[in-house]
Amino acid sequence: MNLLNFDSRQCERTRRQMDAYLSNELLVETTDEMLRHLENCEACSRELQSRMRIREALQRAAARQPLPEGLGEALHQRLKKAHRRPFWASGGPTWALAVAVAAMLAIVLVGGRQWSNLEHARQMVHNILTLGVSDHLHCAIRGHNYPEVANSPEVLRKKLGPQYAELLPVVEKKLPGFQVLEAHICTVPGSPRKYVHFIARGKGTILSVILTEREGKALPQGRLVAASSFGNVNFYEKQLEGMSVAGFQVGGYFGFVVSDLSQHEMGQLAEGLAPALQTALKTEGNQASQSGGLAPSRTTS
Amino acid sequence: MPHLAALYRSAKFLVHNAAEAEDLVQDVYLEALKSFHRFEPGTNCKAWLFRILFHRLHHLRRRLLKSSLEDAFTDQDSVAAEPPVPQEIKDEDVLAALDKVPLAFREIVLMADVEEFSYKEIAEALKLPLGTVMSRLSRGRKLLREGLSEVAKSYGIGTSANDATGEELA
């Protein structure tokens, strides 16, 4: 190994710092000092160029590496299969364990015959709560469809239209600590489903209150899968895609409260909102079909 | 699928085998799906996926990783003469050189130079102290450079006959 003859300590320092410089990890002052040296030192500046050339070549070569055909598709299939696997085999989150424990108890208490009903109900809850979470993620989080400064109540009422304008004060009142920034009617691409969407900010995050038409679907009425029940309304809670969601059924709608706050908090807000929304939807009349939280018969075979 | 290309690329450079890389990447997403509740929204999703990738990789390669560290640190030079770097660097040359860099260094070079993670993110993903990340990156880049100059040398003059895709050549 032949050591180069550096004419100054500065060169040695510069070489030592070059790695951090390349990774943009040097302090501003140190960078300045280094750049000043590079201006006057041809050897060091050549050396830096060499290192940059390798780095760029590596980035370029890596970017040109082809992805194997069908990798995305294969992965998709595997993920889908994994998703369909029974939840107790997935090493899933604690709520799954809680549900599993509840389910085991249910078997002991009500017998195996009820088991498939329960499992079916659980799946239904999952599917319906997923609607709320995906609407929240799609419109509020990824779409960022809300202003930094809240729209005025007049604007929001207009956006909601006469049918839903009266829900605005209800939602505002029942979300203590939150400010409603935006309210509108959302459509789901590729589906006839529409939903009323309130986006609020508070407690350092964004929260959605969503009312979506039930289209004949219903949350199961069994108390075993519900997190709580209040009046004649059952509440369902879940963690999905990093979000907490609480869902309930009012009139012809499913209601959801979604955010990344705690599940408990979503449940509490939902319990406050549901009766008020139910009343408001009833006086609104026509749309809220009289079923008032009572579901049509279950579709279990 | 977010970051699929980046993960696959890194996996392939780390395990040298397309099929194994595919499996590894699929495992990463499965694991991510299972432990999604542990992901903190607002944090770097790519870094999180890489953390899972390395966790799995190290599980598979524990022994290899150790031996690769032992033989790469024998030569502790600080500011030795750097071998010359060819003016134009071909893809296959730099990839061949990368292949020869021991795993423990290769993974850090990939994260820092290809995926452009910060030192802190690398340290977290690999569960290493920051100083170790810095010294291994430095060493890894140096090994890559030495490999590159050797590959270039091995061509001799005129170079390979089967080099039809020499777009890198001036």
Short mmCIF file of C-alpha atoms in Angstrom, two decimals:
data_model
loop_
_atom_site.label_atom_id
_atom_site.label_comp_id
_atom_site.label_asym_id
_atom_site.label_seq_id
_atom_site.Cartn_x
_atom_site.Cartn_y
_atom_site.Cartn_z
CA MET A 1 0.00 0.00 0.00
CA ASN A 2 1.59 3.23 -1.07
CA LEU A 3 0.57 6.30 0.86
CA LEU A 4 0.11 9.47 -1.05
CA ASN A 5 2.10 12.44 -0.04
CA PHE A 6 -0.41 15.02 1.05
CA ASP A 7 0.84 18.52 1.08
CA SER A 8 -1.44 19.54 3.87
CA ARG A 9 -3.46 18.24 6.72
CA GLN A 10 -6.40 19.84 5.00
CA CYS A 11 -6.26 17.22 2.24
CA GLU A 12 -6.36 14.42 4.72
CA ARG A 13 -9.31 16.00 6.49
CA THR A 14 -11.14 16.48 3.22
CA ARG A 15 -10.65 12.86 2.22
CA ARG A 16 -12.00 11.70 5.53
CA GLN A 17 -15.06 13.87 5.17
CA MET A 18 -15.73 12.98 1.58
CA ASP A 19 -17.97 10.04 2.39
CA ALA A 20 -20.20 12.14 4.57
CA TYR A 21 -20.17 14.88 1.97
CA LEU A 22 -21.30 12.46 -0.73
CA SER A 23 -24.18 11.33 1.44
CA ASN A 24 -25.10 14.90 2.24
CA GLU A 25 -24.41 14.31 5.91
CA LEU A 26 -21.93 17.10 6.58
CA LEU A 27 -22.78 20.13 8.64
CA VAL A 28 -23.14 23.30 6.60
CA GLU A 29 -20.00 24.85 8.12
CA THR A 30 -17.92 21.78 7.43
CA THR A 31 -19.23 21.66 3.88
CA ASP A 32 -18.21 25.27 3.33
CA GLU A 33 -14.76 24.59 4.63
CA MET A 34 -14.46 21.56 2.41
CA LEU A 35 -15.66 23.36 -0.70
CA ARG A 36 -13.10 26.10 -0.09
CA HIS A 37 -10.38 23.49 0.03
CA LEU A 38 -11.64 21.75 -3.10
CA GLU A 39 -11.43 24.99 -5.03
CA ASN A 40 -7.75 25.18 -4.37
CA CYS A 41 -6.80 21.54 -4.44
CA GLU A 42 -6.92 19.75 -7.73
CA ALA A 43 -6.03 16.34 -6.29
CA CYS A 44 -8.90 16.40 -3.84
CA SER A 45 -11.39 17.68 -6.33
CA ARG A 46 -10.36 14.94 -8.79
CA GLU A 47 -10.77 12.43 -6.03
CA LEU A 48 -14.24 13.69 -5.23
CA GLN A 49 -15.19 13.46 -8.87
CA SER A 50 -14.02 9.86 -9.02
CA ARG A 51 -16.14 8.97 -6.05
CA MET A 52 -19.14 10.76 -7.46
CA ARG A 53 -18.69 8.97 -10.75
CA ILE A 54 -18.82 5.58 -9.05
CA ARG A 55 -21.86 6.57 -7.08
CA GLU A 56 -23.68 7.77 -10.15
CA ALA A 57 -22.69 4.68 -12.12
CA LEU A 58 -24.03 2.48 -9.37
CA GLN A 59 -27.31 4.38 -9.22
CA ARG A 60 -27.69 4.23 -12.97
CA ALA A 61 -26.92 0.52 -13.19
CA ALA A 62 -29.34 -0.24 -10.36
CA ALA A 63 -32.11 1.80 -11.92
CA ARG A 64 -31.70 -0.10 -15.17
CA GLN A 65 -32.10 -3.48 -13.53
CA PRO A 66 -35.30 -4.97 -14.90
CA LEU A 67 -38.04 -6.07 -12.55
CA PRO A 68 -38.94 -9.71 -13.20
CA GLU A 69 -42.12 -9.97 -15.15
CA GLY A 70 -45.15 -10.81 -13.07
CA LEU A 71 -43.50 -10.04 -9.74
CA GLY A 72 -46.16 -7.46 -8.91
CA GLU A 73 -48.91 -9.85 -9.90
CA ALA A 74 -47.45 -12.80 -7.96
CA LEU A 75 -47.08 -10.64 -4.91
CA HIS A 76 -50.62 -9.41 -5.24
CA GLN A 77 -51.90 -12.97 -5.32
CA ARG A 78 -49.91 -13.95 -2.27
CA LEU A 79 -51.07 -10.96 -0.31
CA LYS A 80 -54.65 -11.65 -1.22
CA LYS A 81 -54.33 -15.25 -0.12
CA ALA A 82 -52.70 -14.22 3.13
CA HIS A 83 -55.51 -11.80 3.73
CA ARG A 84 -58.08 -14.52 3.35
CA ARG A 85 -56.27 -16.82 5.72
CA PRO A 86 -57.99 -17.26 9.09
CA PHE A 87 -56.92 -14.41 11.28
CA TRP A 88 -55.66 -16.57 14.13
CA ALA A 89 -53.03 -18.05 11.84
CA SER A 90 -51.71 -14.69 10.77
CA GLY A 91 -50.02 -13.70 14.01
CA GLY A 92 -52.10 -10.62 13.72
CA PRO A 93 -52.64 -7.67 15.99
CA THR A 94 -54.06 -7.84 19.48
CA TRP A 95 -57.62 -7.09 18.50
CA ALA A 96 -57.54 -10.28 16.47
CA LEU A 97 -56.49 -12.14 19.55
CA ALA A 98 -59.29 -10.50 21.52
CA VAL A 99 -61.77 -11.47 18.85
CA ALA A 100 -60.36 -14.99 18.85
CA VAL A 101 -60.75 -15.25 22.61
CA ALA A 102 -64.31 -13.92 22.38
CA ALA A 103 -64.98 -16.41 19.61
CA MET A 104 -63.66 -19.32 21.69
CA LEU A 105 -65.88 -18.27 24.56
CA ALA A 106 -68.78 -18.08 22.18
CA ILE A 107 -68.18 -21.65 21.07
CA VAL A 108 -68.19 -22.83 24.64
CA LEU A 109 -71.30 -20.81 25.48
CA VAL A 110 -73.48 -21.10 22.45
CA GLY A 111 -72.11 -24.19 20.77
CA GLY A 112 -70.35 -24.85 17.53
CA ARG A 113 -73.36 -24.25 15.36
CA GLN A 114 -73.21 -20.54 15.99
CA TRP A 115 -69.57 -20.41 15.15
CA SER A 116 -69.89 -19.99 11.43
CA ASN A 117 -72.47 -17.26 11.95
CA LEU A 118 -70.10 -15.44 14.18
CA GLU A 119 -67.24 -15.78 11.77
CA HIS A 120 -69.50 -14.59 9.00
CA ALA A 121 -70.61 -11.60 11.06
CA ARG A 122 -67.01 -10.73 11.83
CA GLN A 123 -66.19 -10.78 8.14
CA MET A 124 -69.17 -8.55 7.38
CA VAL A 125 -68.08 -6.03 10.00
CA HIS A 126 -64.61 -6.09 8.55
CA ASN A 127 -65.87 -5.45 5.02
CA ILE A 128 -68.13 -2.62 6.04
CA LEU A 129 -65.58 -0.88 8.27
CA THR A 130 -63.11 -1.14 5.41
CA LEU A 131 -65.41 1.13 3.41
CA GLY A 132 -65.01 3.92 5.94
CA VAL A 133 -61.25 3.52 6.22
CA SER A 134 -60.72 3.45 2.48
CA ASP A 135 -62.91 6.52 1.97
CA HIS A 136 -60.92 8.36 4.63
CA LEU A 137 -57.59 7.30 3.15
CA HIS A 138 -58.68 7.95 -0.40
CA CYS A 139 -60.29 11.36 -0.04
CA ALA A 140 -58.80 12.95 3.07
CA ILE A 141 -55.34 11.45 3.49
CA ARG A 142 -54.08 10.63 0.00
CA GLY A 143 -56.35 13.05 -1.86
CA HIS A 144 -55.80 15.77 0.74
CA ASN A 145 -59.17 17.23 -0.30
CA TYR A 146 -59.41 19.82 2.42
CA PRO A 147 -58.21 23.39 2.84
CA GLU A 148 -55.69 24.46 5.48
CA VAL A 149 -58.13 27.15 6.64
CA ALA A 150 -61.62 25.84 7.27
CA ASN A 151 -64.28 26.59 4.70
CA SER A 152 -67.03 28.83 6.01
CA PRO A 153 -70.27 27.15 7.16
CA GLU A 154 -72.07 28.75 4.20
CA VAL A 155 -69.70 27.16 1.73
CA LEU A 156 -69.95 23.82 3.49
CA ARG A 157 -73.75 23.90 3.54
CA LYS A 158 -73.77 24.63 -0.14
CA LYS A 159 -71.41 21.74 -0.82
CA LEU A 160 -73.57 19.39 1.19
CA GLY A 161 -76.77 20.45 -0.55
CA PRO A 162 -80.16 20.86 1.09
CA GLN A 163 -80.41 17.17 1.87
CA TYR A 164 -77.40 17.05 4.18
CA ALA A 165 -76.76 20.68 5.15
CA GLU A 166 -78.49 20.19 8.50
CA LEU A 167 -75.98 17.50 9.44
CA LEU A 168 -73.19 20.08 9.60
CA PRO A 169 -74.10 21.64 12.98
CA VAL A 170 -74.69 18.17 14.38
CA VAL A 171 -71.24 16.97 13.38
CA GLU A 172 -69.60 20.17 14.56
CA LYS A 173 -71.26 19.89 17.94
CA LYS A 174 -70.39 16.25 18.43
CA LEU A 175 -66.70 16.55 17.62
CA PRO A 176 -65.34 18.42 20.63
CA GLY A 177 -61.78 19.52 20.09
CA PHE A 178 -62.06 19.32 16.33
CA GLN A 179 -62.74 21.90 13.66
CA VAL A 180 -64.63 20.87 10.52
CA LEU A 181 -62.50 22.01 7.59
CA GLU A 182 -64.42 20.52 4.76
CA ALA A 183 -67.69 18.77 3.95
CA HIS A 184 -68.84 17.39 0.64
CA ILE A 185 -70.48 14.53 -1.16
CA CYS A 186 -67.89 12.08 -2.46
CA THR A 187 -68.23 9.51 -5.17
CA VAL A 188 -66.27 6.30 -5.39
CA PRO A 189 -64.62 5.77 -8.77
CA GLY A 190 -66.12 2.78 -10.52
CA SER A 191 -69.01 2.40 -8.09
CA PRO A 192 -72.44 3.98 -7.73
CA ARG A 193 -71.80 4.43 -4.01
CA LYS A 194 -71.80 7.99 -2.69
CA TYR A 195 -70.88 9.21 0.75
CA VAL A 196 -71.22 12.34 2.82
CA HIS A 197 -67.78 13.29 4.03
CA PHE A 198 -66.86 15.64 6.86
CA ILE A 199 -63.15 16.29 7.32
CA ALA A 200 -62.07 17.76 10.63
CA ARG A 201 -58.77 18.69 12.19
CA GLY A 202 -57.89 18.40 15.84
CA LYS A 203 -55.62 16.66 18.35
CA GLY A 204 -52.79 16.96 15.84
CA THR A 205 -54.45 14.92 13.14
CA ILE A 206 -57.15 14.71 10.51
CA LEU A 207 -60.38 12.89 11.21
CA SER A 208 -63.21 11.89 8.90
CA VAL A 209 -66.88 11.46 9.65
CA ILE A 210 -68.42 9.52 6.83
CA LEU A 211 -71.97 8.58 6.06
CA THR A 212 -72.31 6.14 3.24
CA GLU A 213 -75.48 4.72 1.73
CA ARG A 214 -76.05 1.18 2.91
CA GLU A 215 -77.39 -0.09 -0.39
CA GLY A 216 -79.26 -2.85 1.40
CA LYS A 217 -76.21 -4.07 3.33
CA ALA A 218 -76.33 -4.20 7.09
CA LEU A 219 -74.03 -4.56 10.03
CA PRO A 220 -74.75 -7.75 11.96
CA GLN A 221 -76.99 -7.26 14.94
CA GLY A 222 -75.34 -9.86 17.14
CA ARG A 223 -73.85 -8.26 20.22
CA LEU A 224 -70.87 -10.58 20.20
CA VAL A 225 -69.01 -8.79 17.46
CA ALA A 226 -70.03 -5.29 18.48
CA ALA A 227 -67.62 -3.28 20.62
CA SER A 228 -70.45 -1.62 22.48
CA SER A 229 -74.07 -0.79 22.15
CA PHE A 230 -75.84 2.36 23.09
CA GLY A 231 -79.56 2.89 22.85
CA ASN A 232 -80.60 0.77 19.92
CA VAL A 233 -77.33 1.27 18.05
CA ASN A 234 -74.40 -1.12 17.98
CA PHE A 235 -70.89 0.17 17.57
CA TYR A 236 -68.07 -1.67 15.86
CA GLU A 237 -64.42 -0.78 16.16
CA LYS A 238 -61.32 -1.84 14.38
CA GLN A 239 -57.75 -1.00 13.44
CA LEU A 240 -57.32 -1.12 9.68
CA GLU A 241 -54.44 0.11 7.56
CA GLY A 242 -53.00 2.04 10.48
CA MET A 243 -56.30 3.81 11.15
CA SER A 244 -58.82 3.40 13.91
CA VAL A 245 -62.40 3.22 12.81
CA ALA A 246 -65.70 3.08 14.65
CA GLY A 247 -68.77 2.23 12.64
CA PHE A 248 -72.50 2.20 13.24
CA GLN A 249 -75.70 2.07 11.33
CA VAL A 250 -78.20 4.92 11.18
CA GLY A 251 -81.21 4.84 8.90
CA GLY A 252 -80.20 4.04 5.37
CA TYR A 253 -76.58 4.78 6.14
CA PHE A 254 -73.44 3.45 7.68
CA GLY A 255 -71.64 6.02 9.76
CA PHE A 256 -67.87 5.94 10.32
CA VAL A 257 -65.49 7.94 12.43
CA VAL A 258 -61.94 7.39 11.20
CA SER A 259 -58.52 8.74 12.16
CA ASP A 260 -55.16 7.56 13.43
CA LEU A 261 -56.10 8.38 17.02
CA SER A 262 -56.98 5.57 19.42
CA GLN A 263 -59.74 3.13 18.75
CA HIS A 264 -61.28 4.05 22.07
CA GLU A 265 -61.48 7.69 21.06
CA MET A 266 -63.16 6.85 17.76
CA GLY A 267 -65.67 4.73 19.64
CA GLN A 268 -66.52 7.55 22.01
CA LEU A 269 -66.99 10.07 19.23
CA ALA A 270 -69.16 7.59 17.35
CA GLU A 271 -71.33 7.08 20.41
CA GLY A 272 -71.91 10.81 20.60
CA LEU A 273 -72.54 11.21 16.90
CA ALA A 274 -74.83 8.30 16.17
CA PRO A 275 -77.98 9.34 18.08
CA ALA A 276 -77.65 12.96 16.93
CA LEU A 277 -77.20 11.89 13.32
CA GLN A 278 -80.11 9.53 13.61
CA THR A 279 -82.40 12.33 14.79
CA ALA A 280 -81.10 14.74 12.15
CA LEU A 281 -81.53 12.21 9.36
CA LYS A 282 -85.06 11.42 10.49
CA THR A 283 -86.17 15.05 10.50
CA GLU A 284 -84.41 15.40 7.17
CA GLY A 285 -87.03 12.88 6.20
CA ASN A 286 -87.33 11.18 2.86
CA GLN A 287 -83.80 9.76 2.51
CA ALA A 288 -83.41 8.18 5.91
CA SER A 289 -85.57 5.15 5.47
CA GLN A 290 -87.51 4.30 8.56
CA SER A 291 -85.43 1.27 9.49
CA GLY A 292 -83.71 3.45 12.09
CA GLY A 293 -80.80 1.22 13.00
CA LEU A 294 -82.75 -1.98 12.65
CA ALA A 295 -81.19 -4.20 10.11
CA PRO A 296 -82.97 -6.41 7.64
CA SER A 297 -82.56 -10.09 8.33
CA ARG A 298 -79.09 -11.51 8.11
CA THR A 299 -77.85 -13.14 4.98
CA THR A 300 -76.26 -16.04 6.78
CA SER A 301 -77.09 -19.32 5.16
CA MET B 1 -47.22 -1.85 -4.73
CA PRO B 2 -45.15 0.94 -3.19
CA HIS B 3 -41.35 0.66 -3.37
CA LEU B 4 -41.48 -2.77 -4.98
CA ALA B 5 -38.81 -1.95 -7.56
CA ALA B 6 -36.44 -0.55 -4.96
CA LEU B 7 -36.87 -3.51 -2.64
CA TYR B 8 -36.45 -6.08 -5.35
CA ARG B 9 -33.37 -4.37 -6.70
CA SER B 10 -31.72 -4.26 -3.31
CA ALA B 11 -32.74 -7.82 -2.51
CA LYS B 12 -31.24 -9.06 -5.75
CA PHE B 13 -27.94 -7.30 -5.14
CA LEU B 14 -27.84 -8.78 -1.67
CA VAL B 15 -28.69 -12.41 -2.35
CA HIS B 16 -27.33 -12.83 -5.91
CA ASN B 17 -30.28 -14.89 -7.00
CA ALA B 18 -33.40 -13.68 -8.74
CA ALA B 19 -35.73 -16.37 -7.38
CA GLU B 20 -34.52 -15.92 -3.84
CA ALA B 21 -34.81 -12.16 -4.18
CA GLU B 22 -38.41 -12.52 -5.34
CA ASP B 23 -39.24 -14.71 -2.37
CA LEU B 24 -37.55 -12.33 -0.02
CA VAL B 25 -39.45 -9.35 -1.35
CA GLN B 26 -42.76 -11.16 -1.17
CA ASP B 27 -41.99 -12.10 2.41
CA VAL B 28 -41.28 -8.48 3.19
CA TYR B 29 -44.70 -7.37 1.99
CA LEU B 30 -46.44 -10.22 3.77
CA GLU B 31 -44.64 -9.32 6.96
CA ALA B 32 -45.52 -5.66 6.40
CA LEU B 33 -49.17 -6.56 5.95
CA LYS B 34 -49.16 -8.55 9.16
CA SER B 35 -47.48 -5.90 11.23
CA PHE B 36 -49.07 -2.89 9.59
CA HIS B 37 -50.48 -1.84 12.94
CA ARG B 38 -46.91 -1.26 14.08
CA PHE B 39 -46.21 1.18 11.29
CA GLU B 40 -46.44 4.77 12.47
CA PRO B 41 -48.28 6.87 9.94
CA GLY B 42 -46.25 9.85 8.84
CA THR B 43 -42.95 8.00 9.16
CA ASN B 44 -40.96 6.85 6.17
CA CYS B 45 -42.71 3.86 4.65
CA LYS B 46 -39.77 2.93 2.43
CA ALA B 47 -37.41 2.87 5.39
CA TRP B 48 -39.85 0.68 7.27
CA LEU B 49 -40.02 -1.82 4.42
CA PHE B 50 -36.24 -1.91 4.20
CA ARG B 51 -36.04 -2.52 7.90
CA ILE B 52 -38.18 -5.60 7.42
CA LEU B 53 -36.07 -6.64 4.44
CA PHE B 54 -32.88 -6.53 6.47
CA HIS B 55 -34.44 -8.22 9.40
CA ARG B 56 -35.31 -11.19 7.18
CA LEU B 57 -32.07 -11.11 5.28
CA HIS B 58 -29.97 -11.14 8.42
CA HIS B 59 -31.98 -14.01 9.72
CA LEU B 60 -31.14 -15.97 6.59
CA ARG B 61 -27.56 -14.87 6.34
CA ARG B 62 -26.32 -14.59 9.85
CA ARG B 63 -23.23 -16.69 9.36
CA LEU B 64 -22.33 -15.16 6.04
CA LEU B 65 -22.64 -11.69 7.44
CA LYS B 66 -20.21 -12.44 10.23
CA SER B 67 -17.56 -13.97 8.02
CA SER B 68 -17.86 -11.14 5.55
CA LEU B 69 -17.01 -8.70 8.29
CA GLU B 70 -13.96 -10.59 9.43
CA ASP B 71 -12.13 -10.70 6.15
CA ALA B 72 -12.94 -7.18 5.07
CA PHE B 73 -11.46 -5.38 8.02
CA THR B 74 -8.02 -6.92 7.86
CA ASP B 75 -6.62 -4.00 5.97
CA GLN B 76 -7.16 -0.89 8.04
CA ASP B 77 -5.85 1.88 5.88
CA SER B 78 -7.16 5.38 6.20
CA VAL B 79 -5.91 7.48 3.37
CA ALA B 80 -4.12 5.13 1.05
CA ALA B 81 -3.72 5.70 -2.63
CA GLU B 82 -7.05 5.28 -4.35
CA PRO B 83 -7.00 3.11 -7.45
CA PRO B 84 -7.89 4.91 -10.66
CA VAL B 85 -11.50 4.92 -11.76
CA PRO B 86 -12.30 4.48 -15.45
CA GLN B 87 -13.77 7.53 -17.11
CA GLU B 88 -16.80 5.65 -18.36
CA ILE B 89 -18.18 2.99 -16.06
CA LYS B 90 -20.29 0.27 -17.61
CA ASP B 91 -23.34 -1.10 -15.82
CA GLU B 92 -22.06 -4.66 -15.78
CA ASP B 93 -18.69 -3.55 -14.43
CA VAL B 94 -20.04 -1.67 -11.51
CA LEU B 95 -22.50 -4.47 -10.75
CA ALA B 96 -19.76 -7.07 -10.96
CA ALA B 97 -17.68 -5.01 -8.58
CA LEU B 98 -20.61 -4.60 -6.25
CA ASP B 99 -21.09 -8.35 -6.18
CA LYS B 100 -17.62 -8.78 -4.77
CA VAL B 101 -18.16 -6.41 -1.89
CA PRO B 102 -18.92 -8.48 1.24
CA LEU B 103 -22.54 -8.44 2.31
CA ALA B 104 -22.09 -6.37 5.46
CA PHE B 105 -20.67 -3.52 3.41
CA ARG B 106 -22.70 -4.05 0.28
CA GLU B 107 -25.96 -3.55 2.12
CA ILE B 108 -24.82 -0.20 3.45
CA VAL B 109 -23.49 0.99 0.11
CA LEU B 110 -26.81 0.07 -1.47
CA MET B 111 -28.84 1.88 1.13
CA ALA B 112 -26.71 4.99 1.11
CA ASP B 113 -25.80 5.31 -2.55
CA VAL B 114 -28.64 3.67 -4.44
CA GLU B 115 -31.62 4.23 -2.18
CA GLU B 116 -30.21 7.41 -0.66
CA PHE B 117 -31.22 6.74 2.91
CA SER B 118 -29.73 8.95 5.58
CA TYR B 119 -27.12 7.57 7.99
CA LYS B 120 -29.74 7.64 10.70
CA GLU B 121 -32.25 5.65 8.67
CA ILE B 122 -29.59 3.09 7.80
CA ALA B 123 -28.53 2.79 11.42
CA GLU B 124 -32.13 2.17 12.43
CA ALA B 125 -32.84 -0.30 9.66
CA LEU B 126 -29.72 -2.35 10.38
CA LYS B 127 -29.75 -1.81 14.14
CA LEU B 128 -26.18 -0.55 14.05
CA PRO B 129 -24.53 2.41 15.75
CA LEU B 130 -24.15 5.47 13.55
CA GLY B 131 -20.36 5.28 13.69
CA THR B 132 -20.41 1.72 12.40
CA VAL B 133 -22.63 2.75 9.52
CA MET B 134 -20.19 5.50 8.62
CA SER B 135 -17.10 3.34 8.79
CA ARG B 136 -18.71 0.48 6.87
CA LEU B 137 -19.98 2.82 4.18
CA SER B 138 -16.54 4.27 3.80
CA ARG B 139 -14.98 0.83 3.64
CA GLY B 140 -17.68 -0.47 1.33
CA ARG B 141 -17.26 2.33 -1.15
CA LYS B 142 -13.55 1.73 -1.13
CA LEU B 143 -13.98 -1.99 -1.78
CA LEU B 144 -16.35 -1.18 -4.61
CA ARG B 145 -13.79 1.11 -6.12
CA GLU B 146 -11.02 -1.43 -5.86
CA GLY B 147 -13.26 -4.02 -7.43
CA LEU B 148 -14.15 -1.66 -10.20
CA SER B 149 -10.58 -0.89 -11.07
CA GLU B 150 -9.78 -4.61 -11.10
CA VAL B 151 -12.70 -5.42 -13.37
CA ALA B 152 -11.63 -2.67 -15.72
CA LYS B 153 -8.07 -3.97 -15.68
CA SER B 154 -9.18 -7.53 -16.42
CA TYR B 155 -10.59 -6.40 -19.74
CA GLY B 156 -7.17 -5.57 -20.93
CA ILE B 157 -7.13 -3.77 -24.24
CA GLY B 158 -9.85 -3.97 -26.85
CA THR B 159 -12.16 -5.84 -24.42
CA SER B 160 -14.86 -8.43 -24.60
CA ALA B 161 -16.29 -9.74 -27.84
CA ASN B 162 -19.80 -10.31 -26.51
CA ASP B 163 -20.18 -6.73 -25.46
CA ALA B 164 -22.99 -5.79 -27.81
CA THR B 165 -24.76 -3.48 -25.44
CA GLY B 166 -21.86 -1.17 -24.91
CA GLU B 167 -23.94 1.97 -24.72
CA GLU B 168 -21.69 3.18 -21.98
CA LEU B 169 -18.70 3.20 -24.26
CA ALA B 170 -17.83 6.57 -25.63
#
